[in-house]
PDB file of C-alpha atoms and ligand atoms in Angstrom:
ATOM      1  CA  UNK A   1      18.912  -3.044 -22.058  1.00 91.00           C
ATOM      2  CA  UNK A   2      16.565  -5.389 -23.935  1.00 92.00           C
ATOM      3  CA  UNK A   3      17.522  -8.988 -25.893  1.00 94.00           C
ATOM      4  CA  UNK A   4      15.455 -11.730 -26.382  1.00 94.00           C
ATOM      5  CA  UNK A   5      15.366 -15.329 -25.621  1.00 94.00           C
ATOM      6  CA  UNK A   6      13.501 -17.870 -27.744  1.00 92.00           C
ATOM      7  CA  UNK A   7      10.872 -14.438 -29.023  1.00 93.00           C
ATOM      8  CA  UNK A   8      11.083 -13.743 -25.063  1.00 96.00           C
ATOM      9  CA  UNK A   9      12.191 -10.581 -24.131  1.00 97.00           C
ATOM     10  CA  UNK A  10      14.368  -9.861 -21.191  1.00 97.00           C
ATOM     11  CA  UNK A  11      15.056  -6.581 -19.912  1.00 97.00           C
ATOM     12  CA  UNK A  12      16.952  -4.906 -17.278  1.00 98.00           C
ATOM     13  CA  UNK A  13      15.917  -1.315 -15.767  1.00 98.00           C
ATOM     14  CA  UNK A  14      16.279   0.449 -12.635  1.00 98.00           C
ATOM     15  CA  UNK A  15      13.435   1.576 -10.980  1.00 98.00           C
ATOM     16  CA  UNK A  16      10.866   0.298  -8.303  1.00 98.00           C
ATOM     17  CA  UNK A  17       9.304  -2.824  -8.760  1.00 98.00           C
ATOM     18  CA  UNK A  18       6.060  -1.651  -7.067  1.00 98.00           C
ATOM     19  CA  UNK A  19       5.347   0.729  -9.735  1.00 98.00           C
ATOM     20  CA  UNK A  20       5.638  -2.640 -12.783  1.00 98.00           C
ATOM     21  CA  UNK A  21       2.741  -3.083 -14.788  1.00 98.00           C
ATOM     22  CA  UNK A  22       4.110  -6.665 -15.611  1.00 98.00           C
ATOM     23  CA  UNK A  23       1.352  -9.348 -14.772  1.00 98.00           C
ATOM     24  CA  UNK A  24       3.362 -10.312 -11.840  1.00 98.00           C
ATOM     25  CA  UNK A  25       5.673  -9.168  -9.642  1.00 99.00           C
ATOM     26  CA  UNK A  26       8.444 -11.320  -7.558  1.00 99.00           C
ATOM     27  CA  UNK A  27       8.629 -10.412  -3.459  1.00 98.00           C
ATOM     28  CA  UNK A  28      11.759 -11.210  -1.723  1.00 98.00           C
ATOM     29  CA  UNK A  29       9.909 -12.391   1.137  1.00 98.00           C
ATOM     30  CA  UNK A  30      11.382 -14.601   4.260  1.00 97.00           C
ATOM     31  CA  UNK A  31      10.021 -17.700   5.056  1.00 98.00           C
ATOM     32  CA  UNK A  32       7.320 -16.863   7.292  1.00 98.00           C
ATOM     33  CA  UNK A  33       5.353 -14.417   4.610  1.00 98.00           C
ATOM     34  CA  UNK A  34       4.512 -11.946   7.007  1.00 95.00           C
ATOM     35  CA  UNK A  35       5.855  -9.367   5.307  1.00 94.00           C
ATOM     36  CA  UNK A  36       9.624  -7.403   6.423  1.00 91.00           C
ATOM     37  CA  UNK A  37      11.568  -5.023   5.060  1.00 95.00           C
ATOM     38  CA  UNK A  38      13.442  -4.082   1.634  1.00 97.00           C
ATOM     39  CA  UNK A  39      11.488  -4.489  -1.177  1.00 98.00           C
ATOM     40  CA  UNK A  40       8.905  -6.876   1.036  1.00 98.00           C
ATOM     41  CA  UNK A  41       7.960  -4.080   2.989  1.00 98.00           C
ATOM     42  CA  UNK A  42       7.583  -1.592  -0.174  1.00 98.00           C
ATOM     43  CA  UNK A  43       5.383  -4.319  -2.172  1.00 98.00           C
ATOM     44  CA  UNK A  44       3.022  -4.684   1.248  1.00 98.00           C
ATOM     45  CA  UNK A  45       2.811  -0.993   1.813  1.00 98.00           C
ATOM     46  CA  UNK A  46       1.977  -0.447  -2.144  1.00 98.00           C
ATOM     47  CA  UNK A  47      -0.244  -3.588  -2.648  1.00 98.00           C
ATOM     48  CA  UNK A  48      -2.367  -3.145   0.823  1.00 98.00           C
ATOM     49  CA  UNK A  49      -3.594  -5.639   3.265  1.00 98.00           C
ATOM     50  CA  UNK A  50      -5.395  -8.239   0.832  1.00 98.00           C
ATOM     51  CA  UNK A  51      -1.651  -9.793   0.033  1.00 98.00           C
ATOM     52  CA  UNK A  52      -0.935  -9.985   3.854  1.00 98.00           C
ATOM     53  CA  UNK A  53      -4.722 -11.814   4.083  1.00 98.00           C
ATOM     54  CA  UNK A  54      -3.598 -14.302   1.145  1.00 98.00           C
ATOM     55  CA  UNK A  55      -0.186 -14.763   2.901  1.00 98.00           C
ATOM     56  CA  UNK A  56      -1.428 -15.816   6.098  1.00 98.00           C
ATOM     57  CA  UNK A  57      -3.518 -17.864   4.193  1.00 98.00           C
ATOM     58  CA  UNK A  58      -0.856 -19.643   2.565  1.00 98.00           C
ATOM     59  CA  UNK A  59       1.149 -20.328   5.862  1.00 98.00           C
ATOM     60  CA  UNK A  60      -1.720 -21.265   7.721  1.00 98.00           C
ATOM     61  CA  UNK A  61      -2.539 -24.090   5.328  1.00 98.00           C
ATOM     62  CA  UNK A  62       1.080 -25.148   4.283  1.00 97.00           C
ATOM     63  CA  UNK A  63       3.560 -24.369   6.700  1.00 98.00           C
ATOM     64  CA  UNK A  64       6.440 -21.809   5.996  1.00 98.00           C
ATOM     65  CA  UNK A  65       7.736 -21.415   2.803  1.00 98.00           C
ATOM     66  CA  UNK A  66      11.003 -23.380   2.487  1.00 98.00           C
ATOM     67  CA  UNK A  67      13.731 -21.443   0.723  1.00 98.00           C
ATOM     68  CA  UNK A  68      14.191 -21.929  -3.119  1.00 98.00           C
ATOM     69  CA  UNK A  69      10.007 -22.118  -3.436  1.00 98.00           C
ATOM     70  CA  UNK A  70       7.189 -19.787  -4.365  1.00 98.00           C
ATOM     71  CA  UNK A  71       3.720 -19.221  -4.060  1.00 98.00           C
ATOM     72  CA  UNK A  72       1.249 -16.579  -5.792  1.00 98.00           C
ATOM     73  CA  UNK A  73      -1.056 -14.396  -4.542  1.00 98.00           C
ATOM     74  CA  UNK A  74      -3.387 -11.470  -5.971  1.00 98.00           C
ATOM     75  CA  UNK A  75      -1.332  -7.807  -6.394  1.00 98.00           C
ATOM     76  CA  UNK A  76      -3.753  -6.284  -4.102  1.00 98.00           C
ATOM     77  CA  UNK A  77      -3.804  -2.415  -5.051  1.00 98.00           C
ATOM     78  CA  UNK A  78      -1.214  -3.010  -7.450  1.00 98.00           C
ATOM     79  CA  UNK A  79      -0.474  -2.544 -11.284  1.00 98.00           C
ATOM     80  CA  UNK A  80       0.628  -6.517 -11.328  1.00 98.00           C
ATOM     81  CA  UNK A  81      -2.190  -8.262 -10.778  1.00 98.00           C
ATOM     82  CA  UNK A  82      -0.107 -10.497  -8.947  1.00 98.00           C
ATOM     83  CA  UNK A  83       2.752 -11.159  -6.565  1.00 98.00           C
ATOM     84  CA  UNK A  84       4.804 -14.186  -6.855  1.00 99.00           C
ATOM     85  CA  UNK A  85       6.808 -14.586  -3.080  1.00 98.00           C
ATOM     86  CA  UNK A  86       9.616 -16.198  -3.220  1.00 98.00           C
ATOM     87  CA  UNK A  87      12.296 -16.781  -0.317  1.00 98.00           C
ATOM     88  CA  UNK A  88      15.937 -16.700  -1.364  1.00 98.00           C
ATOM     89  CA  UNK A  89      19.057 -17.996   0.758  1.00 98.00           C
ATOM     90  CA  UNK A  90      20.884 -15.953   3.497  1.00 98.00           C
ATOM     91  CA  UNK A  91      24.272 -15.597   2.072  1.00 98.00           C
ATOM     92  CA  UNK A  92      26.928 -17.919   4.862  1.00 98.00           C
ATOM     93  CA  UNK A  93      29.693 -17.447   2.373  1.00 98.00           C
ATOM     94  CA  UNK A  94      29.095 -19.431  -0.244  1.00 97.00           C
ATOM     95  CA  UNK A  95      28.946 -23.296   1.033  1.00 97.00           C
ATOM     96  CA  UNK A  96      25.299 -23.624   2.033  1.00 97.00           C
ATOM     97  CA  UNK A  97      23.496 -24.622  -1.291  1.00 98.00           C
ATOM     98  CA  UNK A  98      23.077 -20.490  -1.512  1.00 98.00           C
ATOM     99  CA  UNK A  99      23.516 -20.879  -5.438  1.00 98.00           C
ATOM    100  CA  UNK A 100      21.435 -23.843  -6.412  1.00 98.00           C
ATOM    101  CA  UNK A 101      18.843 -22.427  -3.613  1.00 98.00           C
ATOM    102  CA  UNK A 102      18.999 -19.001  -5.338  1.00 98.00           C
ATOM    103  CA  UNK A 103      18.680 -20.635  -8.821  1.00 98.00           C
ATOM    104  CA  UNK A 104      15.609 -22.405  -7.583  1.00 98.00           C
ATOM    105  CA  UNK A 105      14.041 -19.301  -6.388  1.00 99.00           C
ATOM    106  CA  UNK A 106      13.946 -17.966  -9.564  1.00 99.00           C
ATOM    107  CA  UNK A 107      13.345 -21.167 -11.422  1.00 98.00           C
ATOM    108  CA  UNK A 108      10.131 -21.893  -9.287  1.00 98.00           C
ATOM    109  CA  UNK A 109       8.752 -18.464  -9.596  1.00 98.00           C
ATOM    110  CA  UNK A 110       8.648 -18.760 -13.634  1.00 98.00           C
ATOM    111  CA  UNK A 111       7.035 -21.893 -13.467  1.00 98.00           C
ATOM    112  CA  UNK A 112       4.709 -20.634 -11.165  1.00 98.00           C
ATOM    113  CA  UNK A 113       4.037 -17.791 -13.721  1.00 98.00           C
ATOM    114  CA  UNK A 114       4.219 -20.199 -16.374  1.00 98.00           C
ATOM    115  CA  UNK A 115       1.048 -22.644 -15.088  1.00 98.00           C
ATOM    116  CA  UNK A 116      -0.402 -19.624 -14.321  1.00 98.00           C
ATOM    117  CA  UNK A 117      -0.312 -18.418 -17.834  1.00 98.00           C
ATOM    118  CA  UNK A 118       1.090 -14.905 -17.022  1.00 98.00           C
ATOM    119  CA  UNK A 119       2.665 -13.030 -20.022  1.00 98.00           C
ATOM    120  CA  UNK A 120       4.892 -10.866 -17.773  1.00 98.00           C
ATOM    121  CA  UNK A 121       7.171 -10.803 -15.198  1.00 98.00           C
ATOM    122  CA  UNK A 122       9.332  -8.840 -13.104  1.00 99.00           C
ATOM    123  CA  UNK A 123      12.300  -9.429 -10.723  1.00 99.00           C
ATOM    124  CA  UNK A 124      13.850  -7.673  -7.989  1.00 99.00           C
ATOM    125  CA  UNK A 125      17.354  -8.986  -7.183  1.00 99.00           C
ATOM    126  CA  UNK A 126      16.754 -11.615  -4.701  1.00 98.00           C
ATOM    127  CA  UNK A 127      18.931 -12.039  -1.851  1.00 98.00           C
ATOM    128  CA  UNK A 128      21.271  -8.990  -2.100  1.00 98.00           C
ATOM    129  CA  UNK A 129      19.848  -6.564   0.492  1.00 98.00           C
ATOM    130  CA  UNK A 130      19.223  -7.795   4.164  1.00 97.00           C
ATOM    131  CA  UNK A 131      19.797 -11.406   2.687  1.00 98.00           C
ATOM    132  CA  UNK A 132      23.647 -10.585   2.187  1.00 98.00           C
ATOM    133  CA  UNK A 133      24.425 -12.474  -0.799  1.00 98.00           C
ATOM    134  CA  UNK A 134      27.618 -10.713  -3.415  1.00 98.00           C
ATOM    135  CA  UNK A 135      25.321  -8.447  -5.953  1.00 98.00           C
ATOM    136  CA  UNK A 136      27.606  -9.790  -8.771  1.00 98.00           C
ATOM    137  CA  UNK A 137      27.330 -13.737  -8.451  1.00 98.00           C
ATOM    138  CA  UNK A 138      23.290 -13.416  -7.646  1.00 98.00           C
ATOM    139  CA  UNK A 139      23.005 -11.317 -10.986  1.00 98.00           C
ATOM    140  CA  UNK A 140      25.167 -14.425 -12.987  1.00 98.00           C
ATOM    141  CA  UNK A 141      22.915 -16.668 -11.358  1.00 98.00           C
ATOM    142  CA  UNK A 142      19.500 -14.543 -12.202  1.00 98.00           C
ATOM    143  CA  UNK A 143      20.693 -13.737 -15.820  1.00 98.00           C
ATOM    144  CA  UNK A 144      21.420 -17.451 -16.613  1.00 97.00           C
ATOM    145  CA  UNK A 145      18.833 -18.904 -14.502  1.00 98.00           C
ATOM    146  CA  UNK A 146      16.030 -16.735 -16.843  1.00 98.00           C
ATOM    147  CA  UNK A 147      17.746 -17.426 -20.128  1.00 97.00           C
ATOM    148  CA  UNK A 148      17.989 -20.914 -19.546  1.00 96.00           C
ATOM    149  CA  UNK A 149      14.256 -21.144 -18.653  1.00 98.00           C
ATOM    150  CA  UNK A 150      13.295 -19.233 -21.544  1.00 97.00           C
ATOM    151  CA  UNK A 151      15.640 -21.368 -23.614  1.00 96.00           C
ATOM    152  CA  UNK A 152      14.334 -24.639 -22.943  1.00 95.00           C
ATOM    153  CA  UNK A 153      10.603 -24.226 -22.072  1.00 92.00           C
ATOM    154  CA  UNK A 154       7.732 -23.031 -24.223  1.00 91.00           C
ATOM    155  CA  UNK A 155       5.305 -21.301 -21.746  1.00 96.00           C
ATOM    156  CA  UNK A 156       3.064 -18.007 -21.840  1.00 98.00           C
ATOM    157  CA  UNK A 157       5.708 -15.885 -20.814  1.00 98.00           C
ATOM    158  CA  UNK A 158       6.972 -13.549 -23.151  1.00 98.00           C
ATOM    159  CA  UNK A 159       8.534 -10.683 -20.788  1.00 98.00           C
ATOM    160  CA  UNK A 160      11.140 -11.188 -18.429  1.00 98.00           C
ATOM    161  CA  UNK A 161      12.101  -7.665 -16.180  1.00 98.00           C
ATOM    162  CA  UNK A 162      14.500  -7.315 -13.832  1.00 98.00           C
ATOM    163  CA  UNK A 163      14.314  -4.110 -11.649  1.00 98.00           C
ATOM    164  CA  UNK A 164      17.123  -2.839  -9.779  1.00 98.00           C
ATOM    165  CA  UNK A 165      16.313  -0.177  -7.281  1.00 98.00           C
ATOM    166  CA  UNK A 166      19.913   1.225  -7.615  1.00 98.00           C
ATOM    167  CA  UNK A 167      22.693   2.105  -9.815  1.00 98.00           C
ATOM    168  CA  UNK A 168      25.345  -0.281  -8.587  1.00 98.00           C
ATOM    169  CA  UNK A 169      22.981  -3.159  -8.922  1.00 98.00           C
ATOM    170  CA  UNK A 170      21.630  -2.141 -12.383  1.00 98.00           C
ATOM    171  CA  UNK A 171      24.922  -1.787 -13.622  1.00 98.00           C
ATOM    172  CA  UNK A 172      25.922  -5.847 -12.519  1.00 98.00           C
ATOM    173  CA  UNK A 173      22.957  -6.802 -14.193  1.00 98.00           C
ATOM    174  CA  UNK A 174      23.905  -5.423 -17.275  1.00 97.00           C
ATOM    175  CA  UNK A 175      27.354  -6.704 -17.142  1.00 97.00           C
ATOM    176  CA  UNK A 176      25.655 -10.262 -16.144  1.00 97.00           C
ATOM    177  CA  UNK A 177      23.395  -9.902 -19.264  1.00 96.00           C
ATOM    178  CA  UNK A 178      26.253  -8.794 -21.840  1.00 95.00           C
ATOM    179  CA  UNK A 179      28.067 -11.675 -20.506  1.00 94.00           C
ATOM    180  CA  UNK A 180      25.202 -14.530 -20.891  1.00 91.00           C
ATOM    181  CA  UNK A 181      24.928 -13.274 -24.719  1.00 88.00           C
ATOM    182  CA  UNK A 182      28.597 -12.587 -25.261  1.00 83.00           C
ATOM    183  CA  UNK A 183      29.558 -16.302 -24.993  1.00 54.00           C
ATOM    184  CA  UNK A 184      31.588 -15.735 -22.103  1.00 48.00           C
ATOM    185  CA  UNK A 185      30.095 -18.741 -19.883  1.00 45.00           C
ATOM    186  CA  UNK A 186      28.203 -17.705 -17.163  1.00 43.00           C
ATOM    187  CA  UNK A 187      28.626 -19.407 -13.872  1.00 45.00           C
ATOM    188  CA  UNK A 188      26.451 -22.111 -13.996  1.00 45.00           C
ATOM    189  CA  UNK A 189      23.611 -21.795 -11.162  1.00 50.00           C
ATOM    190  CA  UNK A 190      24.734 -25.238  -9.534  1.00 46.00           C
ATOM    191  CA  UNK A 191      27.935 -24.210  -9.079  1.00 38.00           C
TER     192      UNK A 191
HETATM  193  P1  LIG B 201      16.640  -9.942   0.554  1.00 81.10           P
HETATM  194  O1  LIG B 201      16.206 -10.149   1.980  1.00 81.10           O
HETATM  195  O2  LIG B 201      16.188 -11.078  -0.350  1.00 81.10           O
HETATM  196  O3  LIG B 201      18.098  -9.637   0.443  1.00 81.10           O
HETATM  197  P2  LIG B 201      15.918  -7.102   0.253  1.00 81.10           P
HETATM  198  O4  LIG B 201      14.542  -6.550   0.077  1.00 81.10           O
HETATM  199  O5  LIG B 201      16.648  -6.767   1.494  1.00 81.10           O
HETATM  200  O6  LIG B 201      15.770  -8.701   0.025  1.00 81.10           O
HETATM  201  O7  LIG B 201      16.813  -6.644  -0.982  1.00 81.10           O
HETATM  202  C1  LIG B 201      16.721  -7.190  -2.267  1.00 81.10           C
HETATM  203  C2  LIG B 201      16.950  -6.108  -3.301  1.00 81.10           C
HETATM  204  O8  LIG B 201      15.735  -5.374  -3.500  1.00 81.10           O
HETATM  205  C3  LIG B 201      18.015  -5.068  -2.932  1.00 81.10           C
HETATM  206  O9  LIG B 201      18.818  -4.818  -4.093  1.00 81.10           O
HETATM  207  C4  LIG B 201      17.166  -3.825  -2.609  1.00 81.10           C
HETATM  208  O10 LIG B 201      17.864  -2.624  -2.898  1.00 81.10           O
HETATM  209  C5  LIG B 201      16.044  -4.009  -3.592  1.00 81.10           C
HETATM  210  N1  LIG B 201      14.804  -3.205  -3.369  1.00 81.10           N
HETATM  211  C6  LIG B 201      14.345  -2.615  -2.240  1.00 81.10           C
HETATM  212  N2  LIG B 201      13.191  -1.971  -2.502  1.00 81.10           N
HETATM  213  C7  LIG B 201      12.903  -2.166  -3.816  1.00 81.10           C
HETATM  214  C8  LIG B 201      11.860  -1.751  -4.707  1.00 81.10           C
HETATM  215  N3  LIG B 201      10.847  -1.000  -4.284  1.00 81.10           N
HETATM  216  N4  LIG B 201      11.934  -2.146  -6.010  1.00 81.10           N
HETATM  217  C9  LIG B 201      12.939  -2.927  -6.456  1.00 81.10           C
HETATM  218  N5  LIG B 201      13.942  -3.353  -5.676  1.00 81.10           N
HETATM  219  C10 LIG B 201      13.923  -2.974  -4.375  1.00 81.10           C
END
């Protein structure tokens, strides 16, 4: 499925994120950006030690990365010739800031893209594997969180992909998506 946003383009596929030829990619990562597992793992294994090298980097000179931020870092061995880590919330049920965080994660990894005048983009669905958080609410909160981005800000982007690794997940997407363009109101990211 493909619409587009302000001559953006936003698109939702399944498939493996390691395998995008998008300029970046987005890492679920944790906080201490030593790499894990879920897609983490797959985008370390796939992109080889030079991310790990920039990672350590990163921490060593500014702490752990707080949840709801991003940093950037080469794509290593990749097609993306970058990976944008971002840390999303641990689901607690609902009444931890989990939506506003997971609205920032995305939110800070386009402006990250954005000042670093990437074209391309793609998104793995942050926070709904190890992280716990309800597939459908997260995809609301991704679908709305892009479109509003691309909505309000001119910037370099011009492709927005989100890639689902399986079926069930793909399909909420899609429902999010139809939803965001069908005038039904999305949940809004704050809540
Ligand atoms: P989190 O800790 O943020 O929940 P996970 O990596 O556990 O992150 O899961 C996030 C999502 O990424 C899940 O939907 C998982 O199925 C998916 N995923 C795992 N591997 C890949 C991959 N190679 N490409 C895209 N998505 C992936």
């Amino acid at each position: 499925m493909e619409i587009t946003v302000n001559q953006a383009k936003v698109c939702i596929v399944e498939g493996d994120i390691t395998e995008q030829a998008t300029d970046a990619i987005v890492n679920a990562a944790n906080s201490g950006l030593m790499g894990g597992g879920g897609v983490d793992g797959a985008i370390h294994r796939a992109g080889g030690p030079a991310i790990l090298e920039e990672c350590k980097a990163i921490v060593a000179g500014q702490g752990r990365l707080p949840t709801g931020m991003a940093v950037i870092t080469t794509g290593g061995k990749l097609r993306a010739r970058h990976v944008i880590h971002t840390v999303g919330p641990i689901w607690h049920g609902g009444t931890e800031k989990e939506a506003e965080l997971l609205a920032s994660a995305y939110y800070q990894c386009l402006k990250l893209a954005a000042e670093n005048k990437l074209a391309s983009i793609s998104f793995p669905s942050i926070s709904t594997g190890a992280y716990g958080y309800p597939v459908d609410q997260a995809a609301r909160i991704a679908v709305s969180t892009v479109v509003s981005f691309l909505e309000n800000q001119v910037t370099t982007i011009e492709e927005v992909v989100f890639v689902l690794f399986d079926s069930r997940t793909h399909q909420r997407y899609l429902s999010a998506l139809s939803e965001a363009m069908g005038g039904t109101q999305p949940r809004s990211p704050q809540g």
